[in-house]
PDB file of C-alpha atoms in Angstrom:
ATOM      1  CA  ARG A   1      -2.287  34.650  13.595  1.00 66.00           C
ATOM      2  CA  ALA A   2      -0.425  36.384  10.811  1.00 72.00           C
ATOM      3  CA  LEU A   3       2.851  35.468  12.496  1.00 74.00           C
ATOM      4  CA  ARG A   4       1.854  31.792  12.652  1.00 75.00           C
ATOM      5  CA  LEU A   5       0.831  31.884   9.008  1.00 72.00           C
ATOM      6  CA  ALA A   6       4.164  33.469   8.074  1.00 71.00           C
ATOM      7  CA  ARG A   7       6.037  30.771   9.997  1.00 71.00           C
ATOM      8  CA  THR A   8       4.005  28.066   8.284  1.00 72.00           C
ATOM      9  CA  LEU A   9       4.674  29.563   4.870  1.00 68.00           C
ATOM     10  CA  ARG A  10       8.370  29.793   5.729  1.00 67.00           C
ATOM     11  CA  GLY A  11       8.267  26.062   6.462  1.00 65.00           C
ATOM     12  CA  VAL A  12       6.709  25.451   3.062  1.00 63.00           C
ATOM     13  CA  ARG A  13       9.731  27.095   1.410  1.00 65.00           C
ATOM     14  CA  ILE A  14      11.636  23.886   2.002  1.00 64.00           C
ATOM     15  CA  ILE A  15       9.633  22.345  -0.833  1.00 62.00           C
ATOM     16  CA  ARG A  16      11.596  24.568  -3.227  1.00 64.00           C
ATOM     17  CA  LEU A  17      14.751  22.735  -2.163  1.00 62.00           C
ATOM     18  CA  PHE A  18      13.454  19.515  -3.733  1.00 59.00           C
ATOM     19  CA  ARG A  19      14.476  20.718  -7.187  1.00 60.00           C
ATOM     20  CA  TYR A  20      18.115  20.656  -6.037  1.00 63.00           C
ATOM     21  CA  PHE A  21      17.918  17.117  -4.667  1.00 66.00           C
ATOM     22  CA  SER A  22      16.849  15.050  -7.653  1.00 64.00           C
ATOM     23  CA  ALA A  23      17.019  11.679  -5.860  1.00 65.00           C
ATOM     24  CA  LEU A  24      14.791  12.910  -3.029  1.00 69.00           C
ATOM     25  CA  ARG A  25      12.431  14.549  -5.505  1.00 69.00           C
ATOM     26  CA  GLY A  26      12.250  11.296  -7.467  1.00 68.00           C
ATOM     27  CA  LEU A  27      11.380   9.320  -4.343  1.00 72.00           C
ATOM     28  CA  ILE A  28       8.712  11.763  -3.252  1.00 73.00           C
ATOM     29  CA  LEU A  29       7.178  11.923  -6.730  1.00 72.00           C
ATOM     30  CA  SER A  30       7.180   8.127  -6.915  1.00 73.00           C
ATOM     31  CA  ILE A  31       5.406   7.867  -3.568  1.00 76.00           C
ATOM     32  CA  PHE A  32       2.776  10.406  -4.558  1.00 79.00           C
ATOM     33  CA  SER A  33       2.247   8.796  -7.954  1.00 75.00           C
ATOM     34  CA  THR A  34       1.511   5.424  -6.314  1.00 77.00           C
ATOM     35  CA  LEU A  35      -1.047   6.779  -3.824  1.00 81.00           C
ATOM     36  CA  GLY A  36      -3.965   6.003  -6.142  1.00 82.00           C
ATOM     37  CA  SER A  37      -2.803   2.421  -6.572  1.00 79.00           C
ATOM     38  CA  LEU A  38      -2.264   2.174  -2.833  1.00 81.00           C
ATOM     39  CA  LEU A  39      -5.831   3.202  -2.033  1.00 86.00           C
ATOM     40  CA  TRP A  40      -7.298   0.683  -4.495  1.00 86.00           C
ATOM     41  CA  THR A  41      -4.989  -2.006  -3.132  1.00 83.00           C
ATOM     42  CA  LEU A  42      -6.103  -1.294   0.415  1.00 85.00           C
ATOM     43  CA  LEU A  43      -9.725  -1.545  -0.677  1.00 91.00           C
ATOM     44  CA  LEU A  44      -9.074  -4.849  -2.446  1.00 87.00           C
ATOM     45  CA  LEU A  45      -7.233  -6.249   0.580  1.00 87.00           C
ATOM     46  CA  LEU A  46     -10.014  -5.086   2.888  1.00 91.00           C
ATOM     47  CA  ILE A  47     -12.576  -6.936   0.758  1.00 93.00           C
ATOM     48  CA  VAL A  48     -10.434 -10.097   0.747  1.00 91.00           C
ATOM     49  CA  PHE A  49      -9.897  -9.845   4.521  1.00 92.00           C
ATOM     50  CA  TYR A  50     -13.606  -9.392   5.128  1.00 95.00           C
ATOM     51  CA  VAL A  51     -14.767 -12.252   2.893  1.00 95.00           C
ATOM     52  CA  PHE A  52     -12.298 -14.754   4.321  1.00 94.00           C
ATOM     53  CA  SER A  53     -12.922 -13.493   7.871  1.00 94.00           C
ATOM     54  CA  CYS A  54     -16.640 -14.126   7.518  1.00 94.00           C
ATOM     55  CA  ILE A  55     -15.925 -17.646   6.276  1.00 94.00           C
ATOM     56  CA  PHE A  56     -13.473 -18.439   9.090  1.00 93.00           C
ATOM     57  CA  ALA A  57     -15.622 -16.882  11.811  1.00 92.00           C
ATOM     58  CA  GLN A  58     -18.653 -18.852  10.626  1.00 92.00           C
ATOM     59  CA  LEU A  59     -16.756 -22.146  10.385  1.00 92.00           C
ATOM     60  CA  VAL A  60     -15.187 -21.729  13.831  1.00 90.00           C
ATOM     61  CA  THR A  61     -18.426 -20.572  15.459  1.00 89.00           C
ATOM     62  CA  ASP A  62     -20.294 -23.553  13.998  1.00 89.00           C
ATOM     63  CA  HIS A  63     -17.539 -25.881  15.198  1.00 89.00           C
ATOM     64  CA  CYS A  64     -17.679 -24.396  18.719  1.00 87.00           C
ATOM     65  CA  ARG A  65     -21.480 -24.533  18.745  1.00 88.00           C
ATOM     66  CA  PHE A  66     -21.524 -28.218  17.746  1.00 88.00           C
ATOM     67  CA  GLN A  67     -18.896 -29.027  20.393  1.00 86.00           C
ATOM     68  CA  THR A  68     -20.905 -27.195  23.049  1.00 86.00           C
ATOM     69  CA  ILE A  69     -24.120 -28.976  22.023  1.00 86.00           C
ATOM     70  CA  ASP A  70     -22.335 -32.354  22.127  1.00 85.00           C
ATOM     71  CA  SER A  71     -20.858 -31.674  25.580  1.00 84.00           C
ATOM     72  CA  THR A  72     -23.980 -30.167  27.199  1.00 84.00           C
ATOM     73  CA  GLY A  73     -26.787 -31.746  25.226  1.00 84.00           C
ATOM     74  CA  ASP A  74     -28.490 -28.341  25.151  1.00 82.00           C
ATOM     75  CA  GLN A  75     -29.448 -27.171  21.653  1.00 83.00           C
ATOM     76  CA  ASN A  76     -29.626 -23.535  22.825  1.00 80.00           C
ATOM     77  CA  ALA A  77     -26.282 -23.469  24.630  1.00 78.00           C
ATOM     78  CA  LYS A  78     -24.033 -20.518  23.928  1.00 81.00           C
ATOM     79  CA  PRO A  79     -20.991 -21.654  21.922  1.00 78.00           C
ATOM     80  CA  VAL A  80     -17.775 -21.660  23.920  1.00 78.00           C
ATOM     81  CA  CYS A  81     -14.600 -21.773  21.865  1.00 79.00           C
ATOM     82  CA  PRO A  82     -11.384 -23.242  23.210  1.00 79.00           C
ATOM     83  CA  GLU A  83      -8.427 -20.934  23.799  1.00 80.00           C
ATOM     84  CA  ASN A  84      -6.582 -22.120  20.693  1.00 77.00           C
ATOM     85  CA  LEU A  85      -9.347 -20.695  18.443  1.00 82.00           C
ATOM     86  CA  GLN A  86      -8.947 -17.162  19.845  1.00 83.00           C
ATOM     87  CA  TYR A  87      -7.818 -15.850  16.477  1.00 84.00           C
ATOM     88  CA  TRP A  88     -11.065 -16.852  14.775  1.00 88.00           C
ATOM     89  CA  ASP A  89     -13.767 -16.053  17.380  1.00 83.00           C
ATOM     90  CA  ASN A  90     -15.415 -13.265  15.406  1.00 87.00           C
ATOM     91  CA  VAL A  91     -15.077 -11.347  12.154  1.00 92.00           C
ATOM     92  CA  MET A  92     -12.884  -8.565  13.582  1.00 93.00           C
ATOM     93  CA  ASP A  93     -10.450 -10.993  15.229  1.00 91.00           C
ATOM     94  CA  SER A  94     -10.367 -13.029  12.029  1.00 91.00           C
ATOM     95  CA  MET A  95      -9.644  -9.925   9.947  1.00 92.00           C
ATOM     96  CA  MET A  96      -6.807  -8.965  12.274  1.00 92.00           C
ATOM     97  CA  THR A  97      -5.427 -12.503  12.161  1.00 90.00           C
ATOM     98  CA  LEU A  98      -5.513 -12.532   8.362  1.00 90.00           C
ATOM     99  CA  PHE A  99      -3.861  -9.105   8.240  1.00 90.00           C
ATOM    100  CA  MET A 100      -1.121 -10.207  10.618  1.00 90.00           C
ATOM    101  CA  ALA A 101      -0.647 -13.455   8.690  1.00 87.00           C
ATOM    102  CA  ILE A 102      -0.131 -11.653   5.392  1.00 85.00           C
ATOM    103  CA  THR A 103       2.151  -8.946   6.807  1.00 84.00           C
ATOM    104  CA  GLY A 104       4.346 -11.154   8.963  1.00 83.00           C
ATOM    105  CA  GLY A 105       2.866 -10.118  12.319  1.00 85.00           C
ATOM    106  CA  ILE A 106       1.986 -13.716  13.090  1.00 86.00           C
ATOM    107  CA  ASN A 107       3.353 -16.995  11.825  1.00 84.00           C
ATOM    108  CA  TRP A 108       1.092 -18.829   9.382  1.00 82.00           C
ATOM    109  CA  GLU A 109       1.482 -22.025  11.386  1.00 85.00           C
ATOM    110  CA  GLU A 110       0.281 -20.309  14.557  1.00 86.00           C
ATOM    111  CA  CYS A 111      -3.071 -19.428  13.013  1.00 85.00           C
ATOM    112  CA  TYR A 112      -3.245 -22.519  10.780  1.00 85.00           C
ATOM    113  CA  LYS A 113      -2.873 -25.211  13.485  1.00 87.00           C
ATOM    114  CA  PRO A 114      -6.140 -24.425  15.323  1.00 87.00           C
ATOM    115  CA  LEU A 115      -8.027 -24.709  12.028  1.00 88.00           C
ATOM    116  CA  LYS A 116      -6.977 -28.380  11.801  1.00 88.00           C
ATOM    117  CA  ASP A 117      -9.376 -29.097  14.677  1.00 86.00           C
ATOM    118  CA  VAL A 118     -12.200 -27.223  12.966  1.00 88.00           C
ATOM    119  CA  SER A 119     -12.357 -28.920   9.565  1.00 89.00           C
ATOM    120  CA  LEU A 120     -10.553 -29.692   6.343  1.00 92.00           C
ATOM    121  CA  LEU A 121     -12.648 -26.985   4.735  1.00 93.00           C
ATOM    122  CA  ALA A 122     -11.175 -24.357   7.085  1.00 91.00           C
ATOM    123  CA  MET A 123      -7.668 -25.562   6.284  1.00 92.00           C
ATOM    124  CA  GLY A 124      -8.463 -25.414   2.573  1.00 93.00           C
ATOM    125  CA  PHE A 125      -9.756 -21.848   2.881  1.00 93.00           C
ATOM    126  CA  MET A 126      -6.597 -20.846   4.760  1.00 91.00           C
ATOM    127  CA  ASN A 127      -4.474 -22.302   1.964  1.00 90.00           C
ATOM    128  CA  LEU A 128      -6.614 -20.494  -0.603  1.00 92.00           C
ATOM    129  CA  TYR A 129      -6.257 -17.245   1.343  1.00 91.00           C
ATOM    130  CA  ILE A 130      -2.468 -17.570   1.418  1.00 88.00           C
ATOM    131  CA  VAL A 131      -2.354 -18.251  -2.320  1.00 88.00           C
ATOM    132  CA  ILE A 132      -4.739 -15.412  -3.200  1.00 88.00           C
ATOM    133  CA  GLY A 133      -3.615 -12.874  -0.623  1.00 84.00           C
ATOM    134  CA  PHE A 134       0.092 -13.378  -0.451  1.00 81.00           C
ATOM    135  CA  PHE A 135       1.269 -14.933  -3.662  1.00 83.00           C
ATOM    136  CA  THR A 136      -1.197 -13.272  -6.010  1.00 84.00           C
ATOM    137  CA  ILE A 137      -2.408  -9.904  -4.730  1.00 82.00           C
ATOM    138  CA  LEU A 138       0.726  -8.724  -2.954  1.00 80.00           C
ATOM    139  CA  ASN A 139       3.062  -9.742  -5.772  1.00 82.00           C
ATOM    140  CA  VAL A 140       0.891  -8.119  -8.433  1.00 83.00           C
ATOM    141  CA  VAL A 141       0.535  -4.991  -6.308  1.00 82.00           C
ATOM    142  CA  THR A 142       4.302  -4.833  -5.815  1.00 82.00           C
ATOM    143  CA  GLY A 143       4.723  -5.021  -9.588  1.00 84.00           C
ATOM    144  CA  VAL A 144       2.169  -2.250 -10.118  1.00 82.00           C
ATOM    145  CA  PHE A 145       3.883  -0.009  -7.540  1.00 79.00           C
ATOM    146  CA  VAL A 146       7.309  -0.587  -9.060  1.00 81.00           C
ATOM    147  CA  ASN A 147       5.982   0.065 -12.578  1.00 81.00           C
ATOM    148  CA  THR A 148       4.217   3.262 -11.488  1.00 78.00           C
ATOM    149  CA  ALA A 149       7.323   4.473  -9.663  1.00 74.00           C
ATOM    150  CA  ILE A 150       9.501   3.787 -12.716  1.00 76.00           C
ATOM    151  CA  GLU A 151       7.067   5.629 -14.987  1.00 77.00           C
ATOM    152  CA  SER A 152       7.021   8.550 -12.566  1.00 73.00           C
ATOM    153  CA  ALA A 153      10.818   8.658 -12.461  1.00 68.00           C
ATOM    154  CA  ASN A 154      10.982   8.511 -16.258  1.00 71.00           C
ATOM    155  CA  THR A 155       8.449  11.322 -16.529  1.00 69.00           C
ATOM    156  CA  ASP A 156      10.529  13.403 -14.132  1.00 64.00           C
ATOM    157  CA  LYS A 157      13.663  12.728 -16.190  1.00 65.00           C
ATOM    158  CA  ASP A 158      11.810  13.609 -19.382  1.00 62.00           C
ATOM    159  CA  LEU A 159      10.643  16.886 -17.883  1.00 65.00           C
ATOM    160  CA  ALA A 160      14.166  17.706 -16.735  1.00 67.00           C
ATOM    161  CA  THR A 161      15.496  16.913 -20.220  1.00 72.00           C
ATOM    162  CA  LEU A 162      12.855  19.120 -21.844  1.00 69.00           C
ATOM    163  CA  LYS A 163      13.682  21.991 -19.494  1.00 75.00           C
ATOM    164  CA  GLN A 164      17.366  21.603 -20.287  1.00 78.00           C
ATOM    165  CA  MET A 165      16.638  21.578 -24.032  1.00 81.00           C
ATOM    166  CA  HIS A 166      14.507  24.744 -23.765  1.00 80.00           C
ATOM    167  CA  LYS A 167      17.245  26.408 -21.752  1.00 84.00           C
ATOM    168  CA  ARG A 168      19.836  25.535 -24.408  1.00 86.00           C
ATOM    169  CA  LEU A 169      17.559  26.755 -27.192  1.00 86.00           C
ATOM    170  CA  ALA A 170      17.116  30.040 -25.348  1.00 86.00           C
ATOM    171  CA  GLN A 171      20.887  30.341 -24.959  1.00 87.00           C
ATOM    172  CA  VAL A 172      21.404  29.625 -28.672  1.00 86.00           C
ATOM    173  CA  ASP A 173      18.804  32.268 -29.560  1.00 86.00           C
ATOM    174  CA  ASN A 174      20.581  34.774 -27.267  1.00 87.00           C
ATOM    175  CA  LEU A 175      23.940  34.002 -28.879  1.00 86.00           C
ATOM    176  CA  LYS A 176      22.450  34.356 -32.367  1.00 88.00           C
ATOM    177  CA  GLN A 177      20.996  37.720 -31.382  1.00 88.00           C
ATOM    178  CA  ILE A 178      24.337  38.863 -29.931  1.00 86.00           C
ATOM    179  CA  PHE A 179      26.246  37.791 -33.048  1.00 85.00           C
ATOM    180  CA  GLN A 180      23.629  39.468 -35.247  1.00 85.00           C
ATOM    181  CA  GLU A 181      24.078  42.713 -33.301  1.00 84.00           C
ATOM    182  CA  ILE A 182      27.881  42.414 -33.658  1.00 84.00           C
ATOM    183  CA  ASP A 183      27.545  41.856 -37.413  1.00 81.00           C
ATOM    184  CA  ASP A 184      25.184  44.828 -37.741  1.00 82.00           C
ATOM    185  CA  SER A 185      27.513  47.125 -35.794  1.00 79.00           C
ATOM    186  CA  ASN A 186      30.577  46.118 -37.883  1.00 72.00           C
ATOM    187  CA  ALA A 187      28.853  46.660 -41.198  1.00 63.00           C
TER     188      ALA A 187
END
């Protein structure tokens, strides 16, 4: 156990190398400084995904139920959705579809076309989702991340400048002391 711990601690020594690689240190500090913003962004996106998923799942389920009732005449018939509405069958599938739509995993048209058969309201909500999710939230979040990373990099530069200034002041004090000793010994 002690040997494993020693090996692990030896692996941690690599962290000390970061002070020699300022660009790498800046990137790592920027990533860590944006973690708080990232967590809040993920929470916000999760809420948006869930709200819109509930809306889409309800609209599609109602559409499928009304189609099934019209075709069978049975008011208690289980709704059967056509294959093209596979993305919107339930809340989880809807959330995954919205996630893929906003991250480029699926083309917007591919998930938008089936909603044309459902209703104009569903199409309107998809347009609203794209405007809110993609154009608003993701662009604002990108700005926040960039701003936080820049502030972190500036803070790191400020700290490096302060350390350099303290080092120079210490050198000046040492030189003053040396010259004072030389003056005292010559007098």
